[in-house]
Amino acid sequence: MTSTPLTRRTVLTGVLGLGAGALTLAACGTSERPVGAAAIAAADARRPRSGGTRAYRLVARPAQVGLGGRVVDTWTYGGALPGRLLRATAGDRVRVDFANQLPQETSVHWHGLGIRNDMDGVPHLTNQPVAPGGRFGFDFVVPDPGTYWFHPHTGLQLDRGLYAPFIIDDPREPGGHDAEWVVVLDDWTDGVGPSPEQIYSNLKRNGGSMGGMSMGDGPMGMGNPGNGARGMGGDGGDVAYPLYLVNGRPPTDPDVLRAKPGQRVRLRIINAAADTIFDVALAGHQLHVTHTDGRPVQPAAASSVRLGMGERYDAVVTLQDGVFPLVARPYGKPGLARALVRTANGSAPAAGLAPGELDGQPLTAMDLQAAPGSPLPRAEPATTQDVTLAGGMGSYVWTINGRTYDDTAPLTVHQGQTTRLRIRNASMMSHPLHVHGHTFQLGPAGGTGPRKDTVLVPPMAGLEVDLLADNPGRWMVHCHNAYHAEAGMMTRLDYLT
Ligand code: C2O
Ligand code: CU
């Protein structure tokens, strides 16, 4: 996502500046200076620590994965799809010895975690890219419990198999469930349809016109005008994928999640797709939503829940007796993804079955309230800043505040301030807007909505969120559609001294 060439100044302040300590270059358009390594270290020293350490090895490498009878070449973490789950307890120090065995440079970004800025894994901004054959030792304290994940922040690598869950446990959480299932959603093309790079160059070349995009060989060809046209350039996404996966498995060869009837199971649902919003439901069951983006909400019952790319929802279900599809339906696109929940013998319903639970309006973040005790500390916003999302299929240029990333005018904050972001979607597509290293709170004018790090902004919608500047550094703010981000829909949040 950061293959856009950066200005020389950005490179200097990002990579060299942080390493060298004091920064001397002025931030764009102001005499104030960006915060440096000392502020980042001081904020990190204030993070509560558990005293525990978790050490992991992580390898990005090419691998072959089986997708329902076909074997495809892709890029993975450790050969698995999704990559192996990482787990720690809030306050733990996490050390990840990362090795890049890909033929390209890469990066690892810890999505949603409020960790120290110089471990955030954004190449040329917070860290150096990791060269082919290179390594990097990540070392950070994980402050907040919840459901997170990680992925590269380099070009379109996220649309290959490079993603994995990261769960931070809360030692004080009562739990109250018998089991936990992590449910990772993805849209898949690698080795089945065109490569992410081919898709991107077709989008750039043809924009909304379908002519040049009918190149998939899957059952639902990439951009096939017959069944893909509604999705393409509609409000759901730009790309009709040949496959949609739950936990790395297509609907014809689903992951089987087993438990006993009457058990309560916590689902941790993660949308790791590049261009697909999913509506998720478990046939014959109600979801009791308890968290979004790792943060607790006032529990809410729902038949289905909608996840933009990068969003997470946790929900508890009390299991019935039988075999039930857990279905993720791509919004505005044909096809579906599923796993099977099995609490008894019996045969599985047809792979294409969409349960009736998907018929109504899905729950979104707008329907939720922060749990008592979890809202951001209330403070009058010191500043209000616009975040206007725009662009279209015509030229396939996507912008924030009228600019692409190479030309961006960053949002700015001072540490300790609250800033209000006035998010406006001036386009006909939905965009999941993501802020690194922070949460913001939804709700009009400092309201009581959920705390999130990624919010799905519907077409032409407006939304105000409050963000507390409690984690100094320079952070990405971007659309979590990998193709939109690549086409420019990214900016930064810079702390100034
Ligand atoms: Cu999921 Cu910029 O990140
Ligand atoms: Cu977008």
XYZ file of C-alpha atoms and ligand atoms in Angstrom:
501
model
C 0.000 0.000 0.000
C 2.914 2.357 0.136
C 4.496 1.781 -3.192
C 3.622 5.359 -4.139
C 6.907 7.197 -4.365
C 7.515 9.244 -1.279
C 9.041 12.652 -1.282
C 12.666 12.909 -0.325
C 11.689 14.801 2.779
C 9.391 12.013 3.933
C 12.076 9.447 3.488
C 14.559 11.520 5.427
C 12.315 12.258 8.373
C 10.780 8.794 8.380
C 13.645 6.415 8.201
C 16.722 8.414 9.019
C 15.100 10.890 11.357
C 13.614 8.334 13.688
C 16.824 6.387 13.816
C 18.956 9.412 14.475
C 16.809 10.919 17.194
C 16.214 14.637 16.893
C 14.450 15.811 13.763
C 15.386 19.040 12.167
C 13.198 19.243 9.102
C 10.017 21.256 9.215
C 6.662 19.570 8.627
C 4.788 20.667 5.534
C 3.095 24.035 5.825
C 3.888 24.769 9.441
C 6.791 25.856 11.533
C 6.058 23.125 14.041
C 8.173 20.035 13.827
C 7.151 16.385 13.826
C 7.797 14.560 17.067
C 10.881 12.382 17.121
C 12.269 9.250 18.696
C 12.349 10.705 22.210
C 8.597 11.346 22.282
C 7.903 7.870 20.936
C 10.137 6.261 23.560
C 8.646 8.363 26.370
C 5.097 7.361 25.425
C 6.182 3.747 25.225
C 7.682 3.858 28.693
C 4.229 4.781 30.039
C 2.533 1.680 28.599
C 1.452 -0.692 31.358
C 3.428 -3.936 31.214
C 2.487 -7.424 32.303
C 6.084 -8.521 32.737
C 5.522 -11.365 30.278
C 7.280 -11.841 26.946
C 6.142 -13.746 23.866
C 8.651 -14.604 21.189
C 7.649 -15.647 17.700
C 9.312 -16.396 14.408
C 7.529 -15.271 11.279
C 8.560 -16.056 7.714
C 7.014 -14.567 4.585
C 7.577 -17.010 1.750
C 6.127 -18.383 -1.459
C 4.097 -21.563 -0.958
C 1.585 -23.774 -2.636
C -1.820 -23.928 -1.010
C -4.756 -26.187 -1.803
C -8.027 -24.494 -2.594
C -10.750 -27.111 -2.899
C -8.903 -29.488 -5.197
C -6.716 -26.998 -7.026
C -3.232 -26.122 -5.897
C -2.102 -22.541 -6.379
C 1.182 -20.731 -5.950
C 0.976 -17.778 -3.639
C 2.795 -15.895 -0.891
C 2.143 -16.826 2.717
C 3.281 -16.485 6.282
C 4.946 -19.786 7.074
C 3.242 -21.740 4.288
C -0.207 -21.591 5.947
C -3.379 -19.805 4.868
C -4.166 -17.779 6.933
C -0.804 -17.565 8.655
C -0.498 -19.044 12.134
C -2.291 -17.081 14.814
C -0.144 -14.997 17.152
C -1.346 -14.606 20.710
C -0.311 -12.579 23.734
C -1.778 -11.038 26.866
C -2.334 -7.307 27.186
C 0.839 -5.689 28.485
C 3.116 -8.424 27.164
C 6.293 -7.627 25.334
C 6.093 -9.298 21.932
C 9.207 -10.073 19.936
C 8.805 -11.246 16.371
C 11.847 -12.378 14.484
C 10.688 -11.750 10.930
C 12.403 -13.172 7.837
C 11.553 -12.170 4.301
C 11.931 -15.094 1.906
C 9.852 -13.439 -0.792
C 11.468 -12.305 -4.035
C 10.392 -8.714 -3.246
C 10.804 -6.339 -0.351
C 8.007 -6.499 2.175
C 6.829 -5.190 5.544
C 4.624 -6.341 8.427
C 1.958 -4.058 9.844
C 0.136 -4.953 13.078
C -3.362 -3.805 12.222
C -5.247 -2.094 15.043
C -2.602 -2.433 17.729
C -1.713 0.779 19.548
C 1.969 -0.087 19.665
C 4.985 2.219 19.459
C 5.206 4.073 16.179
C 8.634 2.811 15.198
C 7.320 -0.799 15.156
C 4.209 -0.096 13.067
C 5.753 -1.616 9.952
C 5.002 1.017 7.336
C 7.942 1.089 4.934
C 9.608 4.462 4.387
C 7.516 6.002 7.168
C 8.075 4.067 10.402
C 10.441 1.315 9.304
C 12.777 0.337 6.523
C 11.326 -2.130 4.042
C 12.643 -5.662 4.638
C 14.682 -6.675 1.604
C 14.418 -10.105 -0.002
C 16.470 -12.410 2.208
C 16.425 -9.792 4.968
C 15.207 -9.915 8.550
C 13.769 -7.539 11.098
C 13.319 -7.955 14.827
C 10.021 -6.470 15.951
C 9.876 -5.711 19.671
C 6.855 -3.982 21.173
C 4.406 -3.971 24.069
C 0.808 -4.836 23.163
C -1.356 -2.504 25.211
C -4.947 -3.473 24.517
C -6.845 -6.769 24.465
C -8.833 -7.706 21.398
C -9.019 -9.224 17.938
C -6.331 -7.914 15.606
C -4.417 -9.136 12.567
C -1.327 -8.416 10.539
C -0.439 -8.040 6.882
C 2.169 -6.403 4.629
C 2.014 -2.675 3.965
C 3.749 -2.967 0.626
C 1.993 -2.577 -2.704
C -0.745 -5.139 -3.285
C 0.886 -7.969 -1.285
C -2.124 -8.045 1.037
C -4.198 -9.469 -1.836
C -2.028 -12.584 -1.840
C -2.021 -15.007 1.096
C -0.123 -12.737 3.482
C -2.420 -12.271 6.474
C -2.902 -13.801 9.917
C -4.843 -13.178 13.133
C -3.288 -11.659 16.247
C -5.276 -12.130 19.454
C -4.538 -10.175 22.615
C -6.132 -11.710 25.706
C -7.522 -9.747 28.604
C -6.508 -11.287 31.928
C -9.510 -9.651 33.605
C -12.114 -10.778 31.111
C -14.645 -13.209 32.589
C -15.042 -14.984 29.245
C -18.187 -17.002 29.821
C -17.811 -18.998 26.625
C -16.841 -22.614 26.099
C -14.773 -22.215 22.961
C -13.403 -19.628 20.569
C -13.261 -19.717 16.793
C -11.253 -17.285 14.738
C -12.978 -16.671 11.407
C -10.837 -14.985 8.758
C -12.518 -13.796 5.544
C -10.750 -13.214 2.248
C -11.334 -12.588 -1.442
C -9.056 -14.726 -3.564
C -7.551 -14.383 -7.030
C -3.894 -15.434 -6.763
C -3.202 -18.407 -9.037
C -6.904 -18.678 -9.965
C -7.692 -15.380 -11.682
C -5.329 -12.557 -12.659
C -2.611 -11.439 -10.250
C -3.257 -8.412 -8.031
C -0.851 -6.423 -10.202
C -2.766 -7.363 -13.372
C -6.045 -6.391 -11.713
C -4.596 -3.050 -10.695
C -3.235 -2.243 -14.106
C -6.573 -3.174 -15.663
C -8.401 -0.926 -13.239
C -6.000 1.876 -14.063
C -6.311 1.340 -17.778
C -10.003 0.654 -18.089
C -11.554 2.208 -15.025
C -15.222 1.332 -14.900
C -15.394 -0.149 -18.380
C -15.608 -3.901 -18.283
C -14.044 -4.602 -21.650
C -10.493 -5.352 -20.627
C -11.290 -7.124 -17.396
C -12.742 -10.412 -18.565
C -9.598 -12.346 -17.920
C -10.482 -14.659 -15.067
C -10.733 -18.381 -15.577
C -12.730 -19.033 -12.424
C -16.423 -19.851 -12.344
C -17.076 -16.136 -11.896
C -14.512 -14.597 -14.147
C -12.756 -11.518 -12.963
C -14.830 -8.634 -14.194
C -17.056 -10.936 -16.238
C -19.747 -8.548 -17.424
C -22.424 -11.218 -17.069
C -22.211 -11.622 -13.331
C -19.549 -9.237 -12.172
C -20.728 -5.947 -13.599
C -22.933 -5.048 -10.684
C -20.054 -5.253 -8.286
C -17.593 -3.468 -10.513
C -17.790 0.207 -9.788
C -20.926 -0.350 -7.750
C -20.795 0.467 -4.102
C -19.482 -2.933 -3.012
C -16.098 -3.232 -4.629
C -14.145 -2.974 -7.852
C -13.206 -6.603 -8.403
C -15.361 -9.740 -8.714
C -13.155 -12.489 -7.327
C -13.238 -16.080 -8.503
C -13.190 -17.341 -4.890
C -14.106 -16.182 -1.411
C -12.517 -17.945 1.557
C -13.168 -18.559 5.237
C -9.993 -19.591 7.058
C -8.256 -20.187 3.745
C -10.895 -22.610 2.440
C -13.381 -22.249 -0.427
C -17.088 -23.082 0.123
C -16.755 -26.463 -1.610
C -14.121 -27.596 0.920
C -15.074 -25.690 4.047
C -13.360 -25.432 7.387
C -15.398 -27.463 9.910
C -15.820 -25.923 13.357
C -16.901 -28.491 15.950
C -18.574 -28.095 19.317
C -21.424 -29.541 21.357
C -25.029 -28.374 21.211
C -25.743 -25.758 23.876
C -22.137 -24.587 24.053
C -21.395 -20.880 23.872
C -18.728 -19.995 21.339
C -16.948 -16.711 20.826
C -16.453 -15.888 17.169
C -13.633 -13.533 16.296
C -14.384 -12.450 12.743
C -11.706 -10.649 10.720
C -12.172 -9.259 7.209
C -8.746 -9.672 5.588
C -10.039 -9.134 2.043
C -8.524 -6.570 -0.315
C -11.689 -5.357 -2.064
C -14.687 -7.130 -0.507
C -17.172 -6.128 2.170
C -18.815 -9.211 3.728
C -22.171 -9.785 5.432
C -21.766 -12.657 7.895
C -24.434 -14.908 9.413
C -24.650 -18.320 11.049
C -27.698 -20.212 9.752
C -30.267 -20.857 12.467
C -28.535 -18.648 15.033
C -28.482 -15.130 16.389
C -25.148 -13.385 16.860
C -24.566 -11.554 20.120
C -22.048 -8.917 19.164
C -19.659 -8.082 22.009
C -16.701 -6.248 20.435
C -15.691 -4.410 17.321
C -12.083 -3.777 16.348
C -11.053 -5.343 19.643
C -13.034 -2.934 21.832
C -16.043 -3.958 23.930
C -19.501 -2.690 22.997
C -22.859 -2.903 24.719
C -23.957 -6.379 23.634
C -26.288 -6.327 20.657
C -28.195 -9.169 19.010
C -28.124 -9.409 15.233
C -29.009 -11.869 12.502
C -26.042 -10.740 10.430
C -23.142 -8.317 10.653
C -21.384 -6.328 7.910
C -17.579 -6.043 7.894
C -15.572 -3.698 5.740
C -11.993 -4.651 4.909
C -9.831 -4.450 8.040
C -12.806 -4.462 10.447
C -13.295 -7.093 13.161
C -16.371 -8.168 15.082
C -16.548 -10.547 18.027
C -19.860 -12.272 18.672
C -21.053 -15.026 20.986
C -23.400 -17.741 19.717
C -25.211 -20.457 21.655
C -25.092 -23.498 19.425
C -28.072 -25.508 18.235
C -28.005 -29.198 17.406
C -27.005 -29.945 13.803
C -24.843 -28.734 10.907
C -24.977 -25.023 10.066
C -23.219 -22.954 7.430
C -21.379 -19.897 8.711
C -21.675 -17.752 5.599
C -19.870 -14.599 4.506
C -21.629 -13.064 1.519
C -19.648 -10.526 -0.526
C -21.576 -7.280 -0.606
C -22.569 -6.318 -4.152
C -20.791 -9.281 -5.747
C -21.807 -12.803 -6.696
C -20.501 -15.847 -4.825
C -20.006 -16.573 -1.147
C -17.600 -17.885 1.459
C -18.423 -20.299 4.232
C -17.330 -22.575 7.023
C -19.462 -25.291 8.612
C -20.438 -25.384 12.252
C -21.041 -28.966 13.293
C -22.519 -30.048 16.629
C -24.089 -33.312 15.415
C -23.941 -35.823 12.587
C -25.789 -34.906 9.452
C -25.075 -33.733 5.972
C -24.025 -30.252 5.048
C -26.357 -27.969 3.131
C -25.445 -27.075 -0.467
C -22.298 -24.986 -0.872
C -24.208 -22.065 -2.376
C -26.884 -21.809 0.310
C -27.371 -18.286 1.672
C -29.170 -18.520 5.019
C -32.305 -16.440 5.675
C -30.370 -14.612 8.404
C -28.741 -12.653 5.565
C -32.088 -11.265 4.348
C -32.495 -8.299 6.702
C -30.314 -5.243 7.315
C -26.938 -6.354 8.706
C -25.652 -4.818 11.903
C -22.963 -2.175 11.402
C -20.903 -0.032 13.751
C -23.613 2.642 13.581
C -25.916 0.311 15.553
C -23.470 -0.074 18.449
C -22.584 1.801 21.622
C -19.289 1.612 23.483
C -19.447 -0.626 26.569
C -19.542 1.201 29.876
C -15.985 1.949 30.891
C -14.594 1.699 27.378
C -15.331 5.078 25.740
C -12.472 7.458 25.050
C -11.975 10.013 27.813
C -14.275 12.900 26.957
C -12.558 16.082 25.899
C -13.641 19.005 23.788
C -11.868 18.583 20.465
C -9.021 21.046 20.103
C -9.320 20.837 16.325
C -11.712 19.639 13.669
C -10.226 18.273 10.462
C -11.830 17.165 7.238
C -11.231 13.752 5.740
C -12.959 13.814 2.378
C -12.895 10.576 0.420
C -13.260 10.926 -3.324
C -12.514 9.316 -6.633
C -14.110 7.081 -9.144
C -13.705 4.309 -11.602
C -13.177 6.613 -14.593
C -9.509 7.464 -14.128
C -9.120 5.156 -11.124
C -7.580 7.846 -8.946
C -8.696 7.838 -5.288
C -7.971 10.737 -2.983
C -8.209 12.029 0.572
C -8.915 15.769 0.761
C -8.428 15.993 -2.979
C -4.876 14.614 -2.957
C -3.211 11.303 -3.600
C -0.659 10.069 -1.087
C 2.438 11.282 -2.918
C 1.039 14.810 -2.662
C -0.753 14.553 0.683
C -1.236 17.276 3.276
C -1.198 15.229 6.505
C -3.659 15.608 9.349
C -1.880 16.966 12.413
C -2.288 16.680 16.187
C -0.512 17.570 19.373
C -0.078 14.860 21.948
C -2.916 14.740 24.482
C -5.370 16.596 22.253
C -8.633 15.306 20.942
C -9.223 15.987 17.275
C -12.534 15.571 15.534
C -12.409 14.020 12.086
C -15.216 15.113 9.803
C -15.270 12.175 7.401
C -17.186 12.680 4.203
C -17.541 10.159 1.438
C -17.944 12.124 -1.780
C -17.895 9.013 -3.938
C -20.377 6.352 -4.985
C -18.455 3.540 -3.256
C -18.086 2.428 0.348
C -14.637 2.962 1.884
C -13.309 1.343 5.089
C -11.240 4.162 6.575
C -8.440 2.979 8.870
C -6.224 4.939 11.259
C -3.025 3.289 12.463
C -2.020 3.163 16.127
C -5.245 4.683 17.480
C -8.924 4.210 17.999
C -11.551 6.860 17.397
C -15.035 7.034 18.818
C -18.116 7.138 16.642
C -21.202 9.175 17.300
C -22.166 12.730 16.535
C -20.080 15.308 18.364
C -18.261 13.192 20.899
C -21.027 10.625 21.154
C -21.253 7.234 22.711
C -20.652 5.032 19.694
C -18.078 2.243 19.576
C -14.330 2.792 19.576
C -12.867 1.574 16.335
C -9.753 1.726 14.198
C -11.546 1.019 10.917
C -14.955 2.363 9.929
C -16.941 1.556 6.834
C -18.184 4.818 5.316
C -21.133 4.263 2.960
C -21.387 6.108 -0.393
C -22.031 9.847 -0.030
C -22.276 9.476 3.768
C -20.848 11.778 6.412
C -19.541 10.782 9.800
C -17.836 12.536 12.694
C -15.433 10.685 14.952
C -13.254 11.850 17.829
C -9.665 10.700 18.101
C -7.527 11.085 21.207
C -3.899 11.716 20.316
C -2.255 9.381 22.810
C 0.385 7.605 20.716
C 2.954 9.959 19.197
C 4.555 9.420 15.844
C 3.567 9.563 12.225
C 0.738 7.251 11.293
C -1.025 6.121 8.164
C -4.685 7.020 7.608
C -6.118 5.244 4.583
C -8.831 3.358 2.825
C -8.438 -0.367 3.514
C -9.406 -1.255 -0.028
C -5.940 -2.344 -1.228
C -6.598 -1.032 -4.741
C -7.874 2.341 -3.543
C -4.899 2.722 -1.218
C -2.530 1.843 -4.049
C -4.297 4.403 -6.261
C -3.653 7.161 -3.725
C -6.355 7.015 -1.022
C -3.974 7.436 1.898
C -2.776 10.239 4.099
C -0.996 10.551 7.451
C -1.657 11.695 10.973
C 1.437 13.563 12.136
C 2.151 14.550 15.734
C 3.764 17.940 16.019
C 5.754 19.306 18.888
Cu -4.500 -2.956 7.885
Cu -2.571 0.474 6.936
O -3.517 -1.250 7.442
Cu -11.751 3.035 -0.744
